[in-house]
mmCIF file of C-alpha atoms in Angstrom:
data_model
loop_
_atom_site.group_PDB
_atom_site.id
_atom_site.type_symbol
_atom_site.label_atom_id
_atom_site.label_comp_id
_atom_site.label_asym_id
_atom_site.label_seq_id
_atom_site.Cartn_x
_atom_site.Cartn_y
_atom_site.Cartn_z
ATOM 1 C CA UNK A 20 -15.704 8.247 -4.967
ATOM 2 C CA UNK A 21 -12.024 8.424 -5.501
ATOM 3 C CA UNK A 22 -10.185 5.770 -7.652
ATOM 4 C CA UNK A 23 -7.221 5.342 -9.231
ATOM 5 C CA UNK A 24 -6.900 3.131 -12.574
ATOM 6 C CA UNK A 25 -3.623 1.351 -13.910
ATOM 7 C CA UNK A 26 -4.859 -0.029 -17.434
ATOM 8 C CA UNK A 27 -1.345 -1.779 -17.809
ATOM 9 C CA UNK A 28 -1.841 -5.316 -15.975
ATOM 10 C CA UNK A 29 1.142 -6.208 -17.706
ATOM 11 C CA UNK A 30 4.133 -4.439 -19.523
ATOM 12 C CA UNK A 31 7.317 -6.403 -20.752
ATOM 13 C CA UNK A 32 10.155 -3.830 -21.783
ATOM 14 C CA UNK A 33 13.897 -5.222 -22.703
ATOM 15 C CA UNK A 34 16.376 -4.366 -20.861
ATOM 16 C CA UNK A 35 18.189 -0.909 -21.581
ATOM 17 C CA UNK A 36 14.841 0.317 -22.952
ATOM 18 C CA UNK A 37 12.454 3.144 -21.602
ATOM 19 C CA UNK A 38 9.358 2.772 -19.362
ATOM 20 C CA UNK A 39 6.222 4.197 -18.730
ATOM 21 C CA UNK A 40 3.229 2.871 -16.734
ATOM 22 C CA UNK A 41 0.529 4.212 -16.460
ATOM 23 C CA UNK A 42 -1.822 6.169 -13.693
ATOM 24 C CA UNK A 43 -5.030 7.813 -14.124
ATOM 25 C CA UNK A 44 -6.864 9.313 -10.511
ATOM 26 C CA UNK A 45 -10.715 10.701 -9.977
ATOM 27 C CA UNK A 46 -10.853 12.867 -7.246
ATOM 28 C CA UNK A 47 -12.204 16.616 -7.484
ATOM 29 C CA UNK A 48 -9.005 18.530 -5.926
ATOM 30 C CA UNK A 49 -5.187 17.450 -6.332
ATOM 31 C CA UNK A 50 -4.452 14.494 -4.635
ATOM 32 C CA UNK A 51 -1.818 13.029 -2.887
ATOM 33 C CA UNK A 52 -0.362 10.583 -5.518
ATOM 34 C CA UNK A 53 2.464 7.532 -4.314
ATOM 35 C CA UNK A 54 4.126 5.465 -6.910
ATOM 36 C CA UNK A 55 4.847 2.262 -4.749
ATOM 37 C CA UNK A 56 7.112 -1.040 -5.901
ATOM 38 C CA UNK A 57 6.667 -4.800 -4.658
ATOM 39 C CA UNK A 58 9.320 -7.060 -5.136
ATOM 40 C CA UNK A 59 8.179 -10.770 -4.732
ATOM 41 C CA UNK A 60 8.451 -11.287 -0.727
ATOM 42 C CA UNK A 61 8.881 -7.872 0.119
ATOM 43 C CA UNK A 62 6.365 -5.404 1.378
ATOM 44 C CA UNK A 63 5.394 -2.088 -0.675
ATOM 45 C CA UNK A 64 8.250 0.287 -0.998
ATOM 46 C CA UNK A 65 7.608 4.006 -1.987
ATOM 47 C CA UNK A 66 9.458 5.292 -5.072
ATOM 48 C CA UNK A 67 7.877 8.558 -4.992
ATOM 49 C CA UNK A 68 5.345 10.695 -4.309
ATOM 50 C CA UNK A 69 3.706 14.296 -4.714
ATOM 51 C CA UNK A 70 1.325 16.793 -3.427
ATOM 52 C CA UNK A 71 2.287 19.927 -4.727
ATOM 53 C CA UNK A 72 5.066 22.373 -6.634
ATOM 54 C CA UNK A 73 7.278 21.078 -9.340
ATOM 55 C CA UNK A 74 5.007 18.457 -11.256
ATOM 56 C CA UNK A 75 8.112 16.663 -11.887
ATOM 57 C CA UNK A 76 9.381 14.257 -9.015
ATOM 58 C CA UNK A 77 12.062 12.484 -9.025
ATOM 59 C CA UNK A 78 12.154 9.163 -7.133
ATOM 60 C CA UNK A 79 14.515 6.576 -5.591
ATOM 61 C CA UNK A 80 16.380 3.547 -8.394
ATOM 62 C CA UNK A 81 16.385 6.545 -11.093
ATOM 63 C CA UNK A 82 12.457 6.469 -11.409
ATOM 64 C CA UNK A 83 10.748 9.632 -12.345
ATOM 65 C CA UNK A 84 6.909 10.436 -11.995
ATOM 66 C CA UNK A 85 4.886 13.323 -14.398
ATOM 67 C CA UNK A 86 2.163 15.274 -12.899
ATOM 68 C CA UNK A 87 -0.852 16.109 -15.252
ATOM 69 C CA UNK A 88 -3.842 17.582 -13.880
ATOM 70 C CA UNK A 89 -5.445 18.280 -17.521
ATOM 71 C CA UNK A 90 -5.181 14.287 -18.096
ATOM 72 C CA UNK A 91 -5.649 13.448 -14.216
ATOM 73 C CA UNK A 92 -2.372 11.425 -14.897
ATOM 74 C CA UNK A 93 0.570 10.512 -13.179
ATOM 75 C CA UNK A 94 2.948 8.447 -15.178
ATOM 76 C CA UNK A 95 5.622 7.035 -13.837
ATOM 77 C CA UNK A 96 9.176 6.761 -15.557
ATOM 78 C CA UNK A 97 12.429 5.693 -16.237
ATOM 79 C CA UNK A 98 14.983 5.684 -19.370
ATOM 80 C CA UNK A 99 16.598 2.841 -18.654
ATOM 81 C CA UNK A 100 15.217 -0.747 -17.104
ATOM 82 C CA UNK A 101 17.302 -2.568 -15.212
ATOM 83 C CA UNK A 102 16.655 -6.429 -15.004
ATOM 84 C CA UNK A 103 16.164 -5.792 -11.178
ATOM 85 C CA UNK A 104 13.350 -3.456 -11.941
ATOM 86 C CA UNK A 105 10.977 -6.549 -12.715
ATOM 87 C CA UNK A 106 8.545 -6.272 -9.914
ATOM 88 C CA UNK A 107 4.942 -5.043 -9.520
ATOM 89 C CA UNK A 108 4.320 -1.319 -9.336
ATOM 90 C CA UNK A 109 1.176 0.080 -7.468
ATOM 91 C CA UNK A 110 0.443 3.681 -7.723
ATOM 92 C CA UNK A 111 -1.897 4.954 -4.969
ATOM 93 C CA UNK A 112 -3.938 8.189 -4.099
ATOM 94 C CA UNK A 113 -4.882 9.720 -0.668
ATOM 95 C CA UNK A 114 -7.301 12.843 -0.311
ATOM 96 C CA UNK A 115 -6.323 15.426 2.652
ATOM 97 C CA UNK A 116 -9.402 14.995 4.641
ATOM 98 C CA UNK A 117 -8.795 11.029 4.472
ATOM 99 C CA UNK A 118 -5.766 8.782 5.999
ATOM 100 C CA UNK A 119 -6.513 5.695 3.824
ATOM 101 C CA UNK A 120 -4.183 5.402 0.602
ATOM 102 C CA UNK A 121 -6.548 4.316 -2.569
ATOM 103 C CA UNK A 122 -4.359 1.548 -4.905
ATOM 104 C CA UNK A 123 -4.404 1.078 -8.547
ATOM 105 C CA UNK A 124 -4.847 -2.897 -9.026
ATOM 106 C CA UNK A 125 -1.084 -2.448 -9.999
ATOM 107 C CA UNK A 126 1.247 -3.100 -13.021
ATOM 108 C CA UNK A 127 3.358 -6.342 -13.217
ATOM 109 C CA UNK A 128 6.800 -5.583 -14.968
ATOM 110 C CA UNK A 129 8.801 -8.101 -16.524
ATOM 111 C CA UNK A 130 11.954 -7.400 -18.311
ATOM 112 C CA UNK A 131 13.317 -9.147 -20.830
ATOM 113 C CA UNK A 132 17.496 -9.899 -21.283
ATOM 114 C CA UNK B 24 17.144 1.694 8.102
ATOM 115 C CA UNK B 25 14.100 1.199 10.114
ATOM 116 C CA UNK B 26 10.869 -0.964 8.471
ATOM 117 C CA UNK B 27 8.022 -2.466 9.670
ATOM 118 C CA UNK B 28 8.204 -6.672 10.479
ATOM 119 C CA UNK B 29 5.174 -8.420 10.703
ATOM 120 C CA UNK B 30 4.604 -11.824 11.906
ATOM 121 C CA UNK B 31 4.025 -14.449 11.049
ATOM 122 C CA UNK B 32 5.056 -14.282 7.683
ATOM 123 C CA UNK B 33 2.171 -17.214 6.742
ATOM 124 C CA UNK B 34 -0.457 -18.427 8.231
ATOM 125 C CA UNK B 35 -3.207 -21.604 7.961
ATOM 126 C CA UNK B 36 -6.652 -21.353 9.870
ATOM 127 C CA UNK B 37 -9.493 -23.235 9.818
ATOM 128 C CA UNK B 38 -12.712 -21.094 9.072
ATOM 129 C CA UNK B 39 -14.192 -19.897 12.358
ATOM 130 C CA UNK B 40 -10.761 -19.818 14.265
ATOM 131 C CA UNK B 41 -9.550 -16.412 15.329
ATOM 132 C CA UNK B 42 -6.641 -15.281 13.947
ATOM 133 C CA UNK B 43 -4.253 -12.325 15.633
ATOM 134 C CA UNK B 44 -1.878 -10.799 12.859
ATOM 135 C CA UNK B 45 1.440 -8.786 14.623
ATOM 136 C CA UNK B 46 3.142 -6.057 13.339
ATOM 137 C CA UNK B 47 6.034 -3.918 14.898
ATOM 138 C CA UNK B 48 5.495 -0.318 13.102
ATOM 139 C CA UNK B 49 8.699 1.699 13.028
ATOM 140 C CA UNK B 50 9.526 2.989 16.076
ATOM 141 C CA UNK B 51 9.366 6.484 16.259
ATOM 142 C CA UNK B 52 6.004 6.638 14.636
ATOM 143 C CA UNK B 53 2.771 7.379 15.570
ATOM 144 C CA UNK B 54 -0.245 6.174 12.928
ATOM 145 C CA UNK B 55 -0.401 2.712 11.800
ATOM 146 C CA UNK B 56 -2.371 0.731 9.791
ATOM 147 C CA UNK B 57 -3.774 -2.531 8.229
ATOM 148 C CA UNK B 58 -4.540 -2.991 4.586
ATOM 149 C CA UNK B 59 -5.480 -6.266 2.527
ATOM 150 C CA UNK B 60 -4.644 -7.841 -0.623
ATOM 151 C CA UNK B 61 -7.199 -10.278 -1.875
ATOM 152 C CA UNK B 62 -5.617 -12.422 -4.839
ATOM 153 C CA UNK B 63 -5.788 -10.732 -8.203
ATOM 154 C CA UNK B 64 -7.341 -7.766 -6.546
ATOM 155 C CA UNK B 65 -6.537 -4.205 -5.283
ATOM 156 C CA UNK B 66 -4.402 -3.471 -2.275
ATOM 157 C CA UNK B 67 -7.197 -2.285 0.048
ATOM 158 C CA UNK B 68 -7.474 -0.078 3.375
ATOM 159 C CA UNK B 69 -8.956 -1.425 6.361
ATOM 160 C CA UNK B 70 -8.378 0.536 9.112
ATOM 161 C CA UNK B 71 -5.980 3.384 10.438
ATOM 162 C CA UNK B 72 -5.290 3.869 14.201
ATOM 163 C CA UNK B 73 -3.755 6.315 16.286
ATOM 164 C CA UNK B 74 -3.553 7.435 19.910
ATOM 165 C CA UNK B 75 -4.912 4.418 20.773
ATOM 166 C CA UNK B 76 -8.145 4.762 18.755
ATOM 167 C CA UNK B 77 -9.421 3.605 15.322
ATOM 168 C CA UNK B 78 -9.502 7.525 13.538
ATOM 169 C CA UNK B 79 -10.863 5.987 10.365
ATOM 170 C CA UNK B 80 -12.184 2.408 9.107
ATOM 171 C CA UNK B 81 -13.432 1.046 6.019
ATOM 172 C CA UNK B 82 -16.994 -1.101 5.385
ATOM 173 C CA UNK B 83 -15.063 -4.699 4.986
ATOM 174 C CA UNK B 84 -13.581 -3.544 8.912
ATOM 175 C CA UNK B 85 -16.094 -4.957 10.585
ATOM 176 C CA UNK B 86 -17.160 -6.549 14.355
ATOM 177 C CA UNK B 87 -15.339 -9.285 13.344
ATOM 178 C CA UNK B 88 -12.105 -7.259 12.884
ATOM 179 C CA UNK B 89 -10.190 -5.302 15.650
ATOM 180 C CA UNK B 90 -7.086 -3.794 15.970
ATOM 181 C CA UNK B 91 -4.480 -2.976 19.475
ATOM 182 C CA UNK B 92 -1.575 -1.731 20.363
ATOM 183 C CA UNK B 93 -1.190 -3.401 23.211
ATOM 184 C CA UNK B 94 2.089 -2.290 24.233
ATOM 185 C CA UNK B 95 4.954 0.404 23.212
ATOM 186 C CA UNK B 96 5.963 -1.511 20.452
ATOM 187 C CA UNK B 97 3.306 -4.207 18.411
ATOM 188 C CA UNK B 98 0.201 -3.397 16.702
ATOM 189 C CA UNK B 99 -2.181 -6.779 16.070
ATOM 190 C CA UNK B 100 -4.617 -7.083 13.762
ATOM 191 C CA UNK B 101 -7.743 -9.711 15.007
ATOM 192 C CA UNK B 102 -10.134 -11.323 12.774
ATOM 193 C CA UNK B 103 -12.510 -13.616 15.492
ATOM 194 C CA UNK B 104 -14.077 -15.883 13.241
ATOM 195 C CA UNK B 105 -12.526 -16.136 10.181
ATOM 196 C CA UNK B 106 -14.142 -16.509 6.686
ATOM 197 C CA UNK B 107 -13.221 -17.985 3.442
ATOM 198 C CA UNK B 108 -12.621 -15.170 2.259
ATOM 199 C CA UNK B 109 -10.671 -13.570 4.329
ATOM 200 C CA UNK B 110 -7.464 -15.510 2.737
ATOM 201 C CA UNK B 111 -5.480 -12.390 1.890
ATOM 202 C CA UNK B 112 -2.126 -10.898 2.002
ATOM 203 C CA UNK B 113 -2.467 -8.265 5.567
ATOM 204 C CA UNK B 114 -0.049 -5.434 5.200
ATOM 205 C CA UNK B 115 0.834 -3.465 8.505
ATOM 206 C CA UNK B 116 2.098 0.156 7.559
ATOM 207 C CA UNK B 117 2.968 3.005 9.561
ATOM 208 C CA UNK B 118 3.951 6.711 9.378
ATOM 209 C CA UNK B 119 5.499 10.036 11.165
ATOM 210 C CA UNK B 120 1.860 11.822 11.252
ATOM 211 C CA UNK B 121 -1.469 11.592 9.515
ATOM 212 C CA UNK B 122 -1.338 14.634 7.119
ATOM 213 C CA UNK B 123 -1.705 13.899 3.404
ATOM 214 C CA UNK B 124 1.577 13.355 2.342
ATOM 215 C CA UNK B 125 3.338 11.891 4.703
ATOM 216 C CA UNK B 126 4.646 8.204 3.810
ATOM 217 C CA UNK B 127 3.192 5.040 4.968
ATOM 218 C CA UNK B 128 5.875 2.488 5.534
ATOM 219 C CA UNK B 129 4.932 -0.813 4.719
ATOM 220 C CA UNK B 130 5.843 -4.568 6.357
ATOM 221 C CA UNK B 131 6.330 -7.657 3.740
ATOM 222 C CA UNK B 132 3.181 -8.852 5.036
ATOM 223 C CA UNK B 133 1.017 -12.002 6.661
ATOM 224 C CA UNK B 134 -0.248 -14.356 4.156
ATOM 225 C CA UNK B 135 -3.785 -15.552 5.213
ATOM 226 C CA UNK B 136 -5.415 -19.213 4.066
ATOM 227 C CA UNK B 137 -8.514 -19.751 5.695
ATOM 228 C CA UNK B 138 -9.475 -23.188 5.240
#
């Protein structure tokens, strides 16, 4: 069955400093893959996605996302943390044949001053 | 810009009361659907719905869920008798069209306590 794995529960970065969290998919063909962001109170927003061409994406509040199929990865990024970037992330797969998105149990970000 | 609003935003049941969640999907589209959020655990799908019919469900959906739209604007989530355990977060989402990857749009959600 498809599943998608954050091993991150937690990551605390200072501010000004790089981030990477962490997404790892099973599924047999290329998925659909979502990077999604919850602020406390606020439903899940979508940063970015992909489902095919440039493996590269770039995403809304200067996040970036790496497609590897060798490493069934898809990292998400971004060189510079901004305080407001403390929130929990979710990334999330969906197969075509399927209309149900699959979440990671998610990432909580803190950021430290 | 357009989002999804659910209501209400919490909500406090005592187990075996029905419970009807409400969500306004965005307006110009046409799939919607309800996911759950038990605390500490994964953000999972319950059901998707479109043209007036469930096209897909998962196993935790149910008798004891259903979903309507019952008119051009609200979609409602029902649980008839509720459990303890269905105390969850309920998000509503909804997107353009059904293909792969198209965005779902998510509400802030309905936080469930079944007492």
């Amino acid at each position: 069955a498809q599943s998608v794995t954050q091993p991150d529960i937690h990551i605390t970065v200072s501010e000004g400093a790089s981030l990477e969290l962490r997404c790892n998919y099973s599924y047999g063909a290329t998925p659909y893959l979502f990077w999604y962001v919850q602020s406390p109170g606020q439903g899940l927003q979508l940063l970015l996605k992909y489902f095919s061409g440039d493996t590269l994406v770039q995403g809304i509040k200067g996040f970036e996302a790496e497609f590897k199929r060798s490493q069934s990865s898809f990292n998400l990024r971004k060189p510079s943390v901004h305080w407001s970037d403390a929130a929990e992330y979710f990334c999330a797969s969906r197969e075509d044949s399927s209309y149900k998105l699959i979440f990671g149990s998610g990432t909580r970000l803190l950021v430290r001053p | 810009e357009p989002e999804v609003t659910q209501t209400p935003s919490h909500q406090v049941t005592q187990m075996g009361q029905e419970v009807i969640l409400r969500c306004v999907p965005i307006s110009n589209h046409l799939y919607f659907y309800w996911y759950r959020q038990i605390l500490g655990q994964k953000v999972e799908f319950l059901v998707s719905f479109y043209n007036n019919e469930i096209s897909e469900k998962s196993e935790i959906f149910d008798d004891q869920f259903s979903v309507e739209r019952p008119d051009g604007s609200n979609f409602t989530l029902k649980i008839r008798s509720t459990k303890l355990e269905d105390s969850a977060m309920y998000f509503c989402a909804s997107s353009e069209s059904g293909t792969g990857e198209e965005t779902q749009y998510f509400g802030p959600g309905t936080r469930l306590l079944v007492l």
